PDB file of C-alpha atoms in Angstrom:
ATOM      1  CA  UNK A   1       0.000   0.000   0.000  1.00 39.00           C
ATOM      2  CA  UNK A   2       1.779   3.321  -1.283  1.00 44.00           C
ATOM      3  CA  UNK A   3       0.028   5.061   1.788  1.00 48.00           C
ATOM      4  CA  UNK A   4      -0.432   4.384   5.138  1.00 51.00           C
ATOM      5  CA  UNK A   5      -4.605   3.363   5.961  1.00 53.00           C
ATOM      6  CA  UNK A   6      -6.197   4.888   8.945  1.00 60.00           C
ATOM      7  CA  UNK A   7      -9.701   3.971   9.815  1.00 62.00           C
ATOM      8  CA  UNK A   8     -11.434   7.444   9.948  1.00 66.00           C
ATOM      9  CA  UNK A   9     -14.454   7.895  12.844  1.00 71.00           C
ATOM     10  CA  UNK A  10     -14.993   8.892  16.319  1.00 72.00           C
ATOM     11  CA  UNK A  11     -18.460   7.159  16.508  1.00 75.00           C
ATOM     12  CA  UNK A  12     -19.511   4.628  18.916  1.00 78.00           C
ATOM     13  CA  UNK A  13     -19.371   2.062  15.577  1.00 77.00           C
ATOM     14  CA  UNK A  14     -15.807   3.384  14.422  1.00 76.00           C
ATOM     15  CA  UNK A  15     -14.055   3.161  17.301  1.00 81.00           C
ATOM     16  CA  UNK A  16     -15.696  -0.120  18.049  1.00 82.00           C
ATOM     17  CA  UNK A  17     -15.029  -1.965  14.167  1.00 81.00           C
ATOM     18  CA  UNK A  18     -10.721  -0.370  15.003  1.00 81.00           C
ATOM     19  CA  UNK A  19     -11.141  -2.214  18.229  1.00 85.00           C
ATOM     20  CA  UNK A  20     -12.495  -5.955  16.452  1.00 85.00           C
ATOM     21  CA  UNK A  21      -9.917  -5.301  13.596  1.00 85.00           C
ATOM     22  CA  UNK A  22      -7.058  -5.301  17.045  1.00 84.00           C
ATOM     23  CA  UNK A  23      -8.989  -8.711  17.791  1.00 87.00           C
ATOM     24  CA  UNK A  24      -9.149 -10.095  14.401  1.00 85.00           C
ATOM     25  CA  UNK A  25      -5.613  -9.669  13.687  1.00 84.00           C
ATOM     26  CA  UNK A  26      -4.773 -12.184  16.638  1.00 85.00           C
ATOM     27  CA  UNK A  27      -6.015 -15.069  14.089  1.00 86.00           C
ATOM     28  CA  UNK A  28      -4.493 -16.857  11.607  1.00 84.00           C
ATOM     29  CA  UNK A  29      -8.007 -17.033   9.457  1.00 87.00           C
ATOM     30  CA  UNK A  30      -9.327 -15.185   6.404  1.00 90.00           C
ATOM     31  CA  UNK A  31     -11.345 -12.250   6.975  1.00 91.00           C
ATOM     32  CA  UNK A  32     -14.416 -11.099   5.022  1.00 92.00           C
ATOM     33  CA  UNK A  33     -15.995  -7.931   5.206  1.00 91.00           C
ATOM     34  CA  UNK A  34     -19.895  -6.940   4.031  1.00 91.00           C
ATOM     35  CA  UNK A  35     -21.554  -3.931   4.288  1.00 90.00           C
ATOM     36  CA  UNK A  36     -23.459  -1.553   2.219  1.00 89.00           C
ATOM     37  CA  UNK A  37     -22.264   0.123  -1.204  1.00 89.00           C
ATOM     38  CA  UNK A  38     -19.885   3.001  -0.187  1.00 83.00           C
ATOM     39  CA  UNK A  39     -19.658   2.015   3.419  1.00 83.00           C
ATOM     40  CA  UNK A  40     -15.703   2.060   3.229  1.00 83.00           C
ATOM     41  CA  UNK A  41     -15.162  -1.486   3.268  1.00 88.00           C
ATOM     42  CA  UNK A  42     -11.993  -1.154   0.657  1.00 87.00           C
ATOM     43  CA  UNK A  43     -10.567   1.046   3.460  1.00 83.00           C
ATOM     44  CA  UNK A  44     -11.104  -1.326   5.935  1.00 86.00           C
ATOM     45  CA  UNK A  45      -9.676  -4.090   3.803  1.00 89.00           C
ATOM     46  CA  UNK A  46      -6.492  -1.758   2.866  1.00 86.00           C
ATOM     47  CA  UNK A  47      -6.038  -1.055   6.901  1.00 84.00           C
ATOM     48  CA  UNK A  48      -6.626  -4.844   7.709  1.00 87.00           C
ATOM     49  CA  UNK A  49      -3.928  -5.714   5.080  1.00 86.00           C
ATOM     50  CA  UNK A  50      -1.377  -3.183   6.378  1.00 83.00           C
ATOM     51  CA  UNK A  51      -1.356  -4.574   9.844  1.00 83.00           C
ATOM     52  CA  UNK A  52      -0.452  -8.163   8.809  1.00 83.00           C
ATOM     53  CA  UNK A  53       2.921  -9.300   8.613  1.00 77.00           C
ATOM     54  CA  UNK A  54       2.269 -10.723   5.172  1.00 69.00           C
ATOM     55  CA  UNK A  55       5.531  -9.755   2.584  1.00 72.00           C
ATOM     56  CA  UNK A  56       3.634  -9.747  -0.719  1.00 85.00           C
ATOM     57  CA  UNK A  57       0.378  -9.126  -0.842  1.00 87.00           C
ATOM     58  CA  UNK A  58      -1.925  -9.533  -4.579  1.00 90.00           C
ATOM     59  CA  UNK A  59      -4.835  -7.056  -4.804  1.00 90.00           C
ATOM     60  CA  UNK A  60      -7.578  -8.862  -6.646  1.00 91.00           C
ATOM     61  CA  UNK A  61     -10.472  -7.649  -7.793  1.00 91.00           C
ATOM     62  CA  UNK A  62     -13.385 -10.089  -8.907  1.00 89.00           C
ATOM     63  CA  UNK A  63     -14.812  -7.695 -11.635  1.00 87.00           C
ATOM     64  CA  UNK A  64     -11.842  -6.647 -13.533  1.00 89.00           C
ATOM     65  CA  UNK A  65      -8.994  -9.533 -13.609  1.00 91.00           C
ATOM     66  CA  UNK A  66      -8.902 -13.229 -14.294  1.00 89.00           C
ATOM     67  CA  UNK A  67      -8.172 -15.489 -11.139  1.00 90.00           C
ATOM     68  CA  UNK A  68      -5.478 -17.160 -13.235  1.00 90.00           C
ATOM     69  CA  UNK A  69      -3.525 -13.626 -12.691  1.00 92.00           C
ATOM     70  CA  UNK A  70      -3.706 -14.300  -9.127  1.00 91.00           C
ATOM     71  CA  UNK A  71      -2.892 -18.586  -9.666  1.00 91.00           C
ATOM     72  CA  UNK A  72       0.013 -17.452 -11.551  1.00 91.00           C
ATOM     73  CA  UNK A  73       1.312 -14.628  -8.678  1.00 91.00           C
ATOM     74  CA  UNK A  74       0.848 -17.368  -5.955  1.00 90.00           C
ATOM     75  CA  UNK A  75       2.920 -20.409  -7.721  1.00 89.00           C
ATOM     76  CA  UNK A  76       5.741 -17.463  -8.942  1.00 90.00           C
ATOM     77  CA  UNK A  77       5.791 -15.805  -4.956  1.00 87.00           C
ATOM     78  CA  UNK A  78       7.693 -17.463  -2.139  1.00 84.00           C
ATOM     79  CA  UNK A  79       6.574 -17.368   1.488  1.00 85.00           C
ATOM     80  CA  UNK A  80       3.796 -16.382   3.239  1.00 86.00           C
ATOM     81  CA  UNK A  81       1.042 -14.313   0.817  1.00 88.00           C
ATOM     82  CA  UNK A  82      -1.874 -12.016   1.372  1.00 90.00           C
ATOM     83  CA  UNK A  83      -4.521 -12.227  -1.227  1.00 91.00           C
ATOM     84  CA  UNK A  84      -6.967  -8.764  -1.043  1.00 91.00           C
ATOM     85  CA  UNK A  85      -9.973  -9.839  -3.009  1.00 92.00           C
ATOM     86  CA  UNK A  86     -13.022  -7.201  -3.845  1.00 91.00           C
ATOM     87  CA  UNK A  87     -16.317  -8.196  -4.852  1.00 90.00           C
ATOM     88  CA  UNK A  88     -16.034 -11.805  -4.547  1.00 91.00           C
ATOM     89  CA  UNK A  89     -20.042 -11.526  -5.084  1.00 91.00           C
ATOM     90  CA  UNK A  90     -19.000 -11.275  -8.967  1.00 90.00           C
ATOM     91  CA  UNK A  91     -17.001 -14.281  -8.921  1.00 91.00           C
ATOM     92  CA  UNK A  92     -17.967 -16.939 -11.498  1.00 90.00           C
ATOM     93  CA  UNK A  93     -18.428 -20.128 -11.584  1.00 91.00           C
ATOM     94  CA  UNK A  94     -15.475 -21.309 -13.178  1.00 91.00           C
ATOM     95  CA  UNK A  95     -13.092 -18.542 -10.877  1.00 92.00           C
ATOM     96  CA  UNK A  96     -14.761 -20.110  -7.781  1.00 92.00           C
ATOM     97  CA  UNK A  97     -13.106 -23.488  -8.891  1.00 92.00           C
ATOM     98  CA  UNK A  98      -9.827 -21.693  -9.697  1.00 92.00           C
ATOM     99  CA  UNK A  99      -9.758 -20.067  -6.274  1.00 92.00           C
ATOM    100  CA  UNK A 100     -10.659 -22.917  -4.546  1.00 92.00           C
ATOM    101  CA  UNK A 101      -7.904 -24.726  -6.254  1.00 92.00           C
ATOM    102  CA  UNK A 102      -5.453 -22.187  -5.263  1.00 91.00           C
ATOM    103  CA  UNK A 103      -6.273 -22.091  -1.571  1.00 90.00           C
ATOM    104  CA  UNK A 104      -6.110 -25.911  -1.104  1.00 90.00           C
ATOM    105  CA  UNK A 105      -2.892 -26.314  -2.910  1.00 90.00           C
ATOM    106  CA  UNK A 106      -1.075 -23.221  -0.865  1.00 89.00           C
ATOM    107  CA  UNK A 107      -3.359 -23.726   2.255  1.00 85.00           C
ATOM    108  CA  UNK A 108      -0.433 -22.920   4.240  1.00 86.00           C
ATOM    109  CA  UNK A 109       0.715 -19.772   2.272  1.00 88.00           C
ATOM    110  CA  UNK A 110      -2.545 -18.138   1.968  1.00 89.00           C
ATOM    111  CA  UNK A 111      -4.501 -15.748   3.625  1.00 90.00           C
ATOM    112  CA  UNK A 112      -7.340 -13.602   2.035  1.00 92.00           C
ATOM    113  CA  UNK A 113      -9.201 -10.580   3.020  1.00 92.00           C
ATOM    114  CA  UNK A 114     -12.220 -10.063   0.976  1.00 93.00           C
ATOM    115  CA  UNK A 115     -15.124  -7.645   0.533  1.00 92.00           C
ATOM    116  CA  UNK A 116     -18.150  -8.108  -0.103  1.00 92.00           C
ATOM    117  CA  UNK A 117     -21.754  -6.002  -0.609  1.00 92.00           C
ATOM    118  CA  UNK A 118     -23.694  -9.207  -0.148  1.00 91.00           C
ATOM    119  CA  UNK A 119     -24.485 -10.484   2.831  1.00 91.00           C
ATOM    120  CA  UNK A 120     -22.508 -13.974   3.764  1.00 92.00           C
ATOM    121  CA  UNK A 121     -26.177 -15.810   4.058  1.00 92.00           C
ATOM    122  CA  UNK A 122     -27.582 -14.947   1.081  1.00 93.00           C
ATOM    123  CA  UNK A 123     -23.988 -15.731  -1.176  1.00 92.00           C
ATOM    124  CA  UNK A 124     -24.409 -19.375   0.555  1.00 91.00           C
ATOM    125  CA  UNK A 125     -27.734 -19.717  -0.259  1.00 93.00           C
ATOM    126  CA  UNK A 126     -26.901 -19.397  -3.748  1.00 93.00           C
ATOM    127  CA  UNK A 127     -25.961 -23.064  -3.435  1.00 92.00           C
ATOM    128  CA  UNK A 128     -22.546 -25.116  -5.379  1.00 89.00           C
ATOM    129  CA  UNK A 129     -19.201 -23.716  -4.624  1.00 90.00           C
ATOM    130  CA  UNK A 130     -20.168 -20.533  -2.957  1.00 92.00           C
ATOM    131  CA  UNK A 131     -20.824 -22.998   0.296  1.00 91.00           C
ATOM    132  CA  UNK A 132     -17.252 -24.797   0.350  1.00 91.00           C
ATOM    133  CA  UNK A 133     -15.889 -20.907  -0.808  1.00 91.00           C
ATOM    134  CA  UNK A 134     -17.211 -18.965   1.998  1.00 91.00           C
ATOM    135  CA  UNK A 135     -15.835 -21.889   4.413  1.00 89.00           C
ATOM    136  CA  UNK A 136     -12.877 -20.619   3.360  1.00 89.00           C
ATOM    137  CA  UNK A 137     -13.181 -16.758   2.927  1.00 89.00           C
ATOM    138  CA  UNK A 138     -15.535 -16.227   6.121  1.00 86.00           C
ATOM    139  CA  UNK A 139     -13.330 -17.594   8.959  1.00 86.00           C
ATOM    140  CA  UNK A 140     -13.913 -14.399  10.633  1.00 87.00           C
ATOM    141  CA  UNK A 141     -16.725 -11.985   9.863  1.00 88.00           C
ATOM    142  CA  UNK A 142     -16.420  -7.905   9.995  1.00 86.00           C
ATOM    143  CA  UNK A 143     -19.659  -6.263   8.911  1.00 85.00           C
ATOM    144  CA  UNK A 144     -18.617  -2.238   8.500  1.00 82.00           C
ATOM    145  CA  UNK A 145     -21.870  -0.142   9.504  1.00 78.00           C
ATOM    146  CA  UNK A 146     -23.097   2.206   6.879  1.00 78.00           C
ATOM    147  CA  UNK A 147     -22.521   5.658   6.552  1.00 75.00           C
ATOM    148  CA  UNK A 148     -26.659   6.316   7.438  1.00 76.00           C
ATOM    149  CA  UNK A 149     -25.527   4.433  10.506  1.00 76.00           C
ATOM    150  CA  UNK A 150     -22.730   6.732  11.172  1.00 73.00           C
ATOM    151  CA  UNK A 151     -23.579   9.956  10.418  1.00 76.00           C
ATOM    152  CA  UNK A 152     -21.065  11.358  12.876  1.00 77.00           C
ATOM    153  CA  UNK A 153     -18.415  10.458  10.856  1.00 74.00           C
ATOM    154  CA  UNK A 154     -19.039  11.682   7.661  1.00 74.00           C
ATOM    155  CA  UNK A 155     -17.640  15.115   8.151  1.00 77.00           C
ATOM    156  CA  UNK A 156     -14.127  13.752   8.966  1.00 73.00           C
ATOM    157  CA  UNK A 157     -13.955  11.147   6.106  1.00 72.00           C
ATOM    158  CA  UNK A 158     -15.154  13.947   4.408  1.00 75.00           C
ATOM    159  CA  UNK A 159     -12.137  15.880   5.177  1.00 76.00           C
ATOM    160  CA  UNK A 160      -9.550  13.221   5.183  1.00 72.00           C
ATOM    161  CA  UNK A 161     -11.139  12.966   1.522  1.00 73.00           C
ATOM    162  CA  UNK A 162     -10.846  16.147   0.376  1.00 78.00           C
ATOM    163  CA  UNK A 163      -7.208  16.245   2.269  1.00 77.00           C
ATOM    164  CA  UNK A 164      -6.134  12.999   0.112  1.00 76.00           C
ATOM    165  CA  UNK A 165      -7.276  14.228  -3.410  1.00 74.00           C
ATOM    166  CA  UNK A 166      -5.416  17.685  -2.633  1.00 82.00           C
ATOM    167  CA  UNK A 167      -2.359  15.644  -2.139  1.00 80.00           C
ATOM    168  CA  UNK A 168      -2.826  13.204  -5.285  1.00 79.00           C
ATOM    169  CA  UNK A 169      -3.635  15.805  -7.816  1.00 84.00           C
ATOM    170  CA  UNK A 170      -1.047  18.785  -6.217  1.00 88.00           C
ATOM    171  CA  UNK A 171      -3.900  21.024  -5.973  1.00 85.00           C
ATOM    172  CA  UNK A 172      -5.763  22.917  -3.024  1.00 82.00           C
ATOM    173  CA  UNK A 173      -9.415  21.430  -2.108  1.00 78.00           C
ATOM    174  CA  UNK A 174     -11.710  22.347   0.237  1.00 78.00           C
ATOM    175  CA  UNK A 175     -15.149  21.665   1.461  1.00 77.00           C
ATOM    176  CA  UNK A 176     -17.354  24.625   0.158  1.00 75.00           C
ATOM    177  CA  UNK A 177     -19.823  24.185   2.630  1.00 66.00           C
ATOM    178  CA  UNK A 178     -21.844  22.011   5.942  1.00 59.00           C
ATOM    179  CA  UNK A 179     -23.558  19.594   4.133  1.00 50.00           C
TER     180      UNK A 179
END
């Protein structure tokens, strides 16, 4: 990660979700997250990821590349790997059998943190692979409030935001006014 992640919030549901991610981080297990659209659950995956001791880490995402990118990163990496997978709800059929295939043959060498905007019950009642794939992906569970949930927090990941664009594209942003 070129930058380091900081989960933004004072609420009673930020500072609660920083202290599971303390918790979660004591386990050896994959982690998947689910929450709304726009909730911040990339964020949360990006400041999960940063905390492990994991070396090389492959960001994945479900929509956009083939899961023989990620096959082919695993068998050419060495040692322990980090696999950041988002919107495993889009996987397909056949990329559920390549996955699955991947983490049994480097069981040992894997670990995934994945995102999700489905709920865990309703991917598994979908029914074939997503059942044996979840047993895998959804050792342990983080389900990141939405922002309707949080209102209080809006205006500072507002401003961290607007701070972070500033930086990225040299220029000087600011919030025009109190939403």
């Amino acid at each position: 990660l070129p930058h380091p992640v900081v989960l933004y919030g004072d609420s009673y549901s930020a500072r609660w979700l920083r202290h599971l991610v303390t918790q979660v981080l004591r386990f050896n297990a994959s982690i998947l997250i689910f929450g709304a659209p726009g909730c911040g659950k990339g964020s949360l995956r990006d400041f999960v990821a940063q905390q492990l001791p994991h070396r090389d880490r492959f960001h994945f995402d479900c929509r956009r590349q083939r899961a023989t990118d990620l096959v082919r990163w695993a068998n050419e990496t060495h040692g322990k790997l980090l696999v950041c997978m988002t919107g495993i709800d889009e996987l397909s059929p056949a990329q559920q059998e390549i996955v699955l295939a991947l983490m049994n043959e480097h069981r040992e060498r894997l670990r995934f943190v994945s995102t999700t905007c489905s709920h865990p019950v309703a991917l598994r009642a979908r029914g074939g692979l997503w059942v044996e794939l979840l047993a895998e992906l959804d050792s342990l569970r983080l389900e990141l409030p939405s922002l309707a949930d949080r209102k209080e927090d809006i205006d500072q990941i507002a401003r961290c935001m607007v701070r972070e664009y500033s930086r990225q594209w040299n220029r000087p942003l600011s919030i025009a006014h109190q939403a």
